[in-house]
Amino acid sequence: MKKILVIEDNTDVRENIAEILGLAGYEVETAENGKVGLVKVNQFKPDLIICDVMMPELDGYGVLKILASNPQFATVPFIFLTAKSEKVDLRKGMSLGASDYITKPFDDADLLESIAVRLKKSDLVTPAESHHMKSLDAIPSNYFNDKLKTFATEFELRRFRKKDVIFEEGNNARYIYFLEEGKIRVFRTNDFGKELTTRIVNAHEVFGFLDVLNSKPYSKSAQTLEDSNIRLIPIKNFIDLFYTDHDFALSMMKHLAIYSTILENGLVHQAYSSVRKKVANALIQCYEKNEANPVISMMRDDLASIAGTAKETVIRTLSDFKHEGIIDIEETDIFISNVNALINMPQ
């Protein structure tokens, strides 16, 4: 049974859609706003998402942008709901990866047809690919990281302090790294010593394996952003797992494909976005949620490296954001007050 998540702030509309989908044979979960929707996505792991555009807390564009940056959910079909009276930027939604738009009020048949088409397109494979793709479809989307989480417990756990270097560009690759706790930045350094962060690694994610697959020294460096616990998986053991576990090999291929797309999108933003957009993207990439406000605890040098701009420029831009009420600053901590303003920052 296919699972569908409905994110809609209007109670009547939300319940009506849920009833229609339930009668059509779908398993349905609902959320009343974007923030709750993101929590439900992680819990429910839907096959398709229906989301209103204009919502409090976090709008539909924000939901889609956050999901598009997550390899686990980047390929889930996403259908926007919009009222005729709402001004909607279709190009913006489609550029973020939306599959379709449905205008409210809608006909039940139109809604079900759009869902069926998007699910069919998501499942569509050629006959030659069907055997392999069925195997991949049967593998949970988080299989790659979950498998490594269990596998890594057999190997050394090493503790690193904040700002410790884990490996440097040009070093011979010896390990695959699984982050149990903490936060890591992966970066490259140009001939003038300027650093550009290409990835932020969060807990229960793996890093350092791309160069191993190419049998080359590390092409990037890795450094802790906070105290971190890391499992060191020897290369031989990782390669053995790849060749002996078919499901793991398939899930890694999918993981790499999605990661490559995310990296390319990040490079486009680095090349063409304004300074304000670069800093906004860096904040979105780094922020964590707790029970109060999203908070980022990070040195300005590191944030500048992620944004791809000078430290002084980051400081000025953060000051502007604070003056505009988008963020609040206490020493090195940055509290995000308006997530939508960051997500919808003009290019």
Tab-separated table of C-alpha atoms in Angstrom:
chain	number	residue	atom	x	y	z
A	1	MET	CA	0.000	0.000	0.000
A	2	LYS	CA	1.410	3.379	-1.057
A	3	LYS	CA	1.845	5.970	1.696
A	4	ILE	CA	0.882	9.625	1.190
A	5	LEU	CA	1.568	12.577	3.497
A	6	VAL	CA	-0.814	15.568	3.326
A	7	ILE	CA	0.552	18.887	4.661
A	8	GLU	CA	-2.264	21.458	4.809
A	9	ASP	CA	-3.116	24.118	7.415
A	10	ASN	CA	-6.858	24.197	6.615
A	11	THR	CA	-8.471	21.497	8.756
A	12	ASP	CA	-11.475	20.915	6.460
A	13	VAL	CA	-9.338	20.606	3.334
A	14	ARG	CA	-6.810	18.388	5.105
A	15	GLU	CA	-9.444	15.996	6.443
A	16	ASN	CA	-11.291	15.917	3.112
A	17	ILE	CA	-8.145	14.943	1.208
A	18	ALA	CA	-7.265	12.309	3.801
A	19	GLU	CA	-10.744	10.788	3.482
A	20	ILE	CA	-10.571	10.704	-0.331
A	21	LEU	CA	-7.153	9.054	-0.320
A	22	GLY	CA	-8.170	6.564	2.356
A	23	LEU	CA	-11.183	5.467	0.311
A	24	ALA	CA	-8.895	5.132	-2.718
A	25	GLY	CA	-6.751	2.604	-0.862
A	26	TYR	CA	-3.807	4.749	0.209
A	27	GLU	CA	-2.252	4.853	3.675
A	28	VAL	CA	-2.507	8.499	4.749
A	29	GLU	CA	-0.802	10.693	7.359
A	30	THR	CA	-1.506	14.424	7.837
A	31	ALA	CA	0.275	17.506	9.182
A	32	GLU	CA	-1.114	20.962	9.953
A	33	ASN	CA	1.962	23.003	8.926
A	34	GLY	CA	5.379	22.712	7.314
A	35	LYS	CA	7.378	22.161	10.491
A	36	VAL	CA	5.122	19.337	11.649
A	37	GLY	CA	5.205	18.007	8.099
A	38	LEU	CA	8.989	17.631	8.135
A	39	VAL	CA	8.771	15.647	11.369
A	40	LYS	CA	6.087	13.403	9.846
A	41	VAL	CA	8.212	12.856	6.718
A	42	ASN	CA	10.983	11.334	8.825
A	43	GLN	CA	8.551	9.215	10.830
A	44	PHE	CA	6.117	8.139	8.088
A	45	LYS	CA	8.513	7.961	5.092
A	46	PRO	CA	5.833	8.632	2.457
A	47	ASP	CA	5.873	7.536	-1.187
A	48	LEU	CA	4.317	10.885	-2.200
A	49	ILE	CA	3.742	14.256	-0.517
A	50	ILE	CA	0.838	16.671	-1.065
A	51	CYS	CA	1.629	20.105	0.379
A	52	ASP	CA	-0.112	23.482	0.545
A	53	VAL	CA	1.947	26.442	-0.688
A	54	MET	CA	0.910	29.174	1.747
A	55	MET	CA	1.149	28.037	5.391
A	56	PRO	CA	2.241	29.496	8.743
A	57	GLU	CA	5.447	28.380	10.466
A	58	LEU	CA	7.054	27.057	7.252
A	59	ASP	CA	5.532	27.386	3.773
A	60	GLY	CA	5.451	24.768	1.025
A	61	TYR	CA	8.517	26.144	-0.754
A	62	GLY	CA	10.503	25.817	2.460
A	63	VAL	CA	9.353	22.242	2.986
A	64	LEU	CA	10.318	21.267	-0.562
A	65	LYS	CA	13.706	22.977	-0.382
A	66	ILE	CA	14.638	21.213	2.857
A	67	LEU	CA	13.519	17.828	1.503
A	68	ALA	CA	15.387	18.387	-1.776
A	69	SER	CA	18.640	18.766	0.179
A	70	ASN	CA	18.091	15.445	1.980
A	71	PRO	CA	19.261	12.403	-0.048
A	72	GLN	CA	16.699	10.207	1.690
A	73	PHE	CA	13.701	12.229	0.450
A	74	ALA	CA	15.008	14.178	-2.561
A	75	THR	CA	13.280	11.868	-5.074
A	76	VAL	CA	9.866	11.559	-3.353
A	77	PRO	CA	7.126	12.957	-5.698
A	78	PHE	CA	5.871	16.314	-4.383
A	79	ILE	CA	2.527	17.882	-5.376
A	80	PHE	CA	1.680	21.483	-4.439
A	81	LEU	CA	-1.837	22.613	-3.456
A	82	THR	CA	-2.709	26.247	-4.137
A	83	ALA	CA	-5.851	28.390	-3.985
A	84	LYS	CA	-6.878	30.347	-7.089
A	85	SER	CA	-6.571	33.598	-5.129
A	86	GLU	CA	-2.962	32.903	-4.131
A	87	LYS	CA	-0.093	34.337	-6.129
A	88	VAL	CA	2.074	31.320	-6.867
A	89	ASP	CA	5.429	31.259	-8.641
A	90	LEU	CA	5.145	28.076	-10.718
A	91	ARG	CA	8.716	28.325	-11.965
A	92	LYS	CA	10.037	28.588	-8.437
A	93	GLY	CA	8.224	25.446	-7.349
A	94	MET	CA	9.243	23.444	-10.393
A	95	SER	CA	12.873	24.575	-10.119
A	96	LEU	CA	12.900	23.285	-6.535
A	97	GLY	CA	11.694	19.894	-7.761
A	98	ALA	CA	7.882	19.970	-7.480
A	99	SER	CA	6.154	17.272	-9.544
A	100	ASP	CA	2.805	19.040	-10.062
A	101	TYR	CA	0.407	21.796	-8.942
A	102	ILE	CA	-3.280	21.291	-8.064
A	103	THR	CA	-5.566	24.317	-7.679
A	104	LYS	CA	-8.166	24.458	-4.893
A	105	PRO	CA	-11.061	23.779	-5.093
A	106	PHE	CA	-10.261	20.618	-7.025
A	107	ASP	CA	-12.189	17.671	-8.392
A	108	ASP	CA	-11.635	14.365	-6.569
A	109	ALA	CA	-10.937	12.584	-9.848
A	110	ASP	CA	-8.284	15.155	-10.848
A	111	LEU	CA	-6.517	14.749	-7.520
A	112	LEU	CA	-6.476	10.949	-7.719
A	113	GLU	CA	-5.352	11.014	-11.351
A	114	SER	CA	-2.435	13.333	-10.579
A	115	ILE	CA	-1.362	11.114	-7.684
A	116	ALA	CA	-1.615	7.946	-9.774
A	117	VAL	CA	0.438	9.483	-12.599
A	118	ARG	CA	3.196	10.687	-10.251
A	119	LEU	CA	3.417	7.355	-8.432
A	120	LYS	CA	3.467	5.452	-11.721
A	121	LYS	CA	6.191	7.704	-13.079
A	122	SER	CA	8.196	7.184	-9.903
A	123	ASP	CA	7.892	3.410	-10.259
A	124	LEU	CA	8.351	3.282	-14.033
A	125	VAL	CA	11.312	1.215	-15.248
A	126	THR	CA	12.299	-0.441	-18.513
A	127	PRO	CA	12.014	-4.252	-18.771
A	128	ALA	CA	15.802	-4.598	-18.818
A	129	GLU	CA	16.071	-2.665	-15.567
A	130	SER	CA	13.097	-4.168	-13.773
A	131	HIS	CA	14.911	-6.996	-11.987
A	132	HIS	CA	17.582	-4.726	-10.536
A	133	MET	CA	15.202	-1.875	-9.771
A	134	LYS	CA	12.804	-4.169	-7.941
A	135	SER	CA	15.701	-5.151	-5.734
A	136	LEU	CA	16.475	-1.477	-5.136
A	137	ASP	CA	12.826	-0.599	-4.498
A	138	ALA	CA	12.694	-3.296	-1.837
A	139	ILE	CA	15.601	-1.689	0.018
A	140	PRO	CA	14.620	0.964	2.602
A	141	SER	CA	15.733	4.469	1.577
A	142	ASN	CA	17.894	4.773	4.699
A	143	TYR	CA	19.487	1.320	4.270
A	144	PHE	CA	22.938	2.701	3.373
A	145	ASN	CA	23.439	4.739	6.551
A	146	ASP	CA	21.630	2.225	8.773
A	147	LYS	CA	23.800	-0.639	7.509
A	148	LEU	CA	26.989	1.327	8.130
A	149	LYS	CA	25.754	2.373	11.572
A	150	THR	CA	25.564	-1.294	12.595
A	151	PHE	CA	28.660	-2.349	10.654
A	152	ALA	CA	30.804	0.451	12.133
A	153	THR	CA	30.308	-0.734	15.726
A	154	GLU	CA	32.869	-3.488	15.033
A	155	PHE	CA	35.661	-0.956	14.592
A	156	GLU	CA	37.632	1.640	16.539
A	157	LEU	CA	35.774	4.571	18.069
A	158	ARG	CA	37.983	7.658	18.121
A	159	ARG	CA	37.152	10.906	19.918
A	160	PHE	CA	38.052	14.239	18.324
A	161	ARG	CA	38.025	17.698	19.872
A	162	LYS	CA	36.467	20.729	18.203
A	163	LYS	CA	38.632	21.978	15.295
A	164	ASP	CA	40.632	18.714	15.078
A	165	VAL	CA	41.656	17.723	11.547
A	166	ILE	CA	40.512	14.186	10.697
A	167	PHE	CA	42.293	13.907	7.360
A	168	GLU	CA	43.895	16.340	4.929
A	169	GLU	CA	43.756	16.765	1.189
A	170	GLY	CA	46.491	14.628	-0.403
A	171	ASN	CA	46.700	12.097	2.457
A	172	ASN	CA	46.537	8.442	1.488
A	173	ALA	CA	43.068	7.092	2.218
A	174	ARG	CA	43.075	4.524	5.037
A	175	TYR	CA	39.584	4.610	6.488
A	176	ILE	CA	35.924	5.245	5.804
A	177	TYR	CA	34.508	7.430	8.580
A	178	PHE	CA	31.135	7.037	10.284
A	179	LEU	CA	30.103	9.953	12.505
A	180	GLU	CA	28.372	8.704	15.653
A	181	GLU	CA	28.117	12.081	17.358
A	182	GLY	CA	29.111	15.643	16.474
A	183	LYS	CA	29.420	17.661	13.276
A	184	ILE	CA	32.078	17.682	10.541
A	185	ARG	CA	32.883	19.960	7.647
A	186	VAL	CA	34.481	18.636	4.465
A	187	PHE	CA	36.374	21.290	2.493
A	188	ARG	CA	38.887	22.049	-0.250
A	189	THR	CA	41.709	24.583	-0.167
A	190	ASN	CA	42.879	26.559	-3.214
A	191	ASP	CA	46.436	27.643	-4.038
A	192	PHE	CA	45.960	30.857	-2.050
A	193	GLY	CA	44.865	29.045	1.095
A	194	LYS	CA	41.174	29.935	0.830
A	195	GLU	CA	38.878	27.176	2.085
A	196	LEU	CA	35.533	26.219	0.540
A	197	THR	CA	33.268	23.878	2.490
A	198	THR	CA	31.575	21.349	0.204
A	199	ARG	CA	29.618	19.378	2.782
A	200	ILE	CA	28.427	19.395	6.391
A	201	VAL	CA	28.336	15.896	7.914
A	202	ASN	CA	25.811	15.257	10.682
A	203	ALA	CA	25.509	12.383	13.145
A	204	HIS	CA	24.928	8.908	11.642
A	205	GLU	CA	26.353	9.882	8.250
A	206	VAL	CA	29.396	8.491	6.467
A	207	PHE	CA	32.189	10.478	4.804
A	208	GLY	CA	35.565	9.943	3.165
A	209	PHE	CA	34.495	7.066	0.915
A	210	LEU	CA	34.364	8.732	-2.522
A	211	ASP	CA	38.148	8.821	-2.925
A	212	VAL	CA	38.425	5.247	-1.653
A	213	LEU	CA	36.206	4.089	-4.509
A	214	ASN	CA	38.502	5.912	-6.948
A	215	SER	CA	41.638	4.405	-5.317
A	216	LYS	CA	43.076	7.907	-4.901
A	217	PRO	CA	44.357	10.058	-2.007
A	218	TYR	CA	41.805	12.259	-0.283
A	219	SER	CA	40.754	15.106	-2.586
A	220	LYS	CA	39.350	17.104	0.351
A	221	SER	CA	40.055	17.717	4.028
A	222	ALA	CA	37.781	17.068	7.000
A	223	GLN	CA	37.643	18.936	10.308
A	224	THR	CA	35.367	18.779	13.353
A	225	LEU	CA	33.025	21.699	14.027
A	226	GLU	CA	32.380	20.417	17.563
A	227	ASP	CA	33.550	17.572	19.794
A	228	SER	CA	32.859	14.405	17.810
A	229	ASN	CA	32.923	10.608	18.101
A	230	ILE	CA	33.881	8.828	14.881
A	231	ARG	CA	34.112	5.168	13.899
A	232	LEU	CA	37.082	4.307	11.664
A	233	ILE	CA	36.201	1.586	9.143
A	234	PRO	CA	39.278	0.112	7.386
A	235	ILE	CA	39.108	0.331	3.600
A	236	LYS	CA	39.394	-3.431	3.102
A	237	ASN	CA	36.395	-4.116	5.329
A	238	PHE	CA	34.329	-1.485	3.517
A	239	ILE	CA	35.206	-2.921	0.091
A	240	ASP	CA	34.415	-6.447	1.303
A	241	LEU	CA	30.991	-5.242	2.461
A	242	PHE	CA	30.379	-3.620	-0.922
A	243	TYR	CA	31.106	-6.848	-2.830
A	244	THR	CA	29.360	-9.259	-0.471
A	245	ASP	CA	26.161	-7.317	0.325
A	246	HIS	CA	24.160	-6.750	-2.879
A	247	ASP	CA	21.579	-4.537	-1.148
A	248	PHE	CA	24.310	-2.347	0.317
A	249	ALA	CA	25.979	-1.924	-3.090
A	250	LEU	CA	22.690	-0.902	-4.728
A	251	SER	CA	21.792	1.507	-1.939
A	252	MET	CA	25.228	3.131	-2.165
A	253	MET	CA	24.795	3.689	-5.912
A	254	LYS	CA	21.504	5.478	-5.266
A	255	HIS	CA	23.084	7.445	-2.411
A	256	LEU	CA	25.925	8.592	-4.682
A	257	ALA	CA	23.571	9.654	-7.478
A	258	ILE	CA	21.461	11.806	-5.167
A	259	TYR	CA	24.541	13.245	-3.428
A	260	SER	CA	26.016	14.211	-6.815
A	261	THR	CA	22.848	16.126	-7.733
A	262	ILE	CA	22.830	17.966	-4.415
A	263	LEU	CA	26.509	18.874	-4.821
A	264	GLU	CA	25.932	20.233	-8.342
A	265	ASN	CA	23.027	22.373	-7.129
A	266	GLY	CA	25.226	23.711	-4.350
A	267	LEU	CA	27.948	24.694	-6.811
A	268	VAL	CA	25.415	26.571	-8.960
A	269	HIS	CA	24.301	28.567	-5.913
A	270	GLN	CA	27.933	29.299	-5.017
A	271	ALA	CA	28.636	30.602	-8.515
A	272	TYR	CA	25.554	32.719	-9.203
A	273	SER	CA	23.840	33.658	-5.937
A	274	SER	CA	24.122	37.038	-4.226
A	275	VAL	CA	26.071	37.373	-0.981
A	276	ARG	CA	22.839	37.513	1.032
A	277	LYS	CA	21.584	34.345	-0.662
A	278	LYS	CA	24.893	32.549	-0.048
A	279	VAL	CA	24.844	33.375	3.665
A	280	ALA	CA	21.153	32.442	3.906
A	281	ASN	CA	21.843	29.076	2.255
A	282	ALA	CA	24.748	28.462	4.625
A	283	LEU	CA	22.527	29.141	7.640
A	284	ILE	CA	19.798	26.833	6.326
A	285	GLN	CA	22.367	24.109	5.703
A	286	CYS	CA	23.740	24.340	9.224
A	287	TYR	CA	20.793	25.017	11.466
A	288	GLU	CA	19.597	22.530	14.056
A	289	LYS	CA	16.181	22.380	15.705
A	290	ASN	CA	15.617	22.122	19.406
A	291	GLU	CA	12.569	22.692	21.557
A	292	ALA	CA	13.102	26.460	21.503
A	293	ASN	CA	14.600	28.090	18.393
A	294	PRO	CA	16.812	26.702	15.654
A	295	VAL	CA	20.376	27.511	16.713
A	296	ILE	CA	23.752	27.434	14.983
A	297	SER	CA	26.898	27.377	17.114
A	298	MET	CA	29.727	28.063	14.700
A	299	MET	CA	32.774	30.279	14.262
A	300	ARG	CA	32.372	32.950	11.595
A	301	ASP	CA	35.395	31.615	9.666
A	302	ASP	CA	33.661	28.256	9.274
A	303	LEU	CA	30.404	29.880	8.232
A	304	ALA	CA	32.286	31.964	5.652
A	305	SER	CA	33.842	28.795	4.267
A	306	ILE	CA	30.402	27.227	3.847
A	307	ALA	CA	28.958	30.376	2.261
A	308	GLY	CA	31.954	30.736	-0.052
A	309	THR	CA	32.636	34.346	0.861
A	310	ALA	CA	34.888	36.431	3.128
A	311	LYS	CA	34.535	36.377	6.912
A	312	GLU	CA	34.011	40.149	7.010
A	313	THR	CA	31.206	39.840	4.444
A	314	VAL	CA	29.508	37.150	6.532
A	315	ILE	CA	29.702	39.322	9.658
A	316	ARG	CA	28.148	42.309	7.831
A	317	THR	CA	25.402	40.151	6.325
A	318	LEU	CA	24.587	38.549	9.678
A	319	SER	CA	24.332	42.025	11.174
A	320	ASP	CA	21.862	42.980	8.420
A	321	PHE	CA	19.822	39.814	9.037
A	322	LYS	CA	19.709	40.603	12.755
A	323	HIS	CA	18.563	44.167	12.085
A	324	GLU	CA	15.813	42.779	9.801
A	325	GLY	CA	14.609	40.379	12.511
A	326	ILE	CA	15.566	37.239	10.587
A	327	ILE	CA	18.084	36.027	13.174
A	328	ASP	CA	19.284	36.816	16.673
A	329	ILE	CA	22.927	36.607	17.779
A	330	GLU	CA	24.390	35.788	21.187
A	331	GLU	CA	28.194	35.569	21.078
A	332	THR	CA	28.941	32.745	18.575
A	333	ASP	CA	25.368	31.367	18.646
A	334	ILE	CA	22.960	32.280	15.857
A	335	PHE	CA	19.222	31.806	16.516
A	336	ILE	CA	17.028	31.658	13.423
A	337	SER	CA	13.833	33.633	14.000
A	338	ASN	CA	12.398	33.579	10.459
A	339	VAL	CA	13.197	30.421	8.493
A	340	ASN	CA	10.962	31.442	5.570
A	341	ALA	CA	12.889	34.681	5.082
A	342	LEU	CA	16.130	32.715	4.692
A	343	ILE	CA	14.621	30.091	2.389
A	344	ASN	CA	12.954	32.713	0.171
A	345	MET	CA	15.931	35.094	0.126
A	346	PRO	CA	16.157	36.634	-3.392
A	347	GLN	CA	18.969	35.438	-5.621
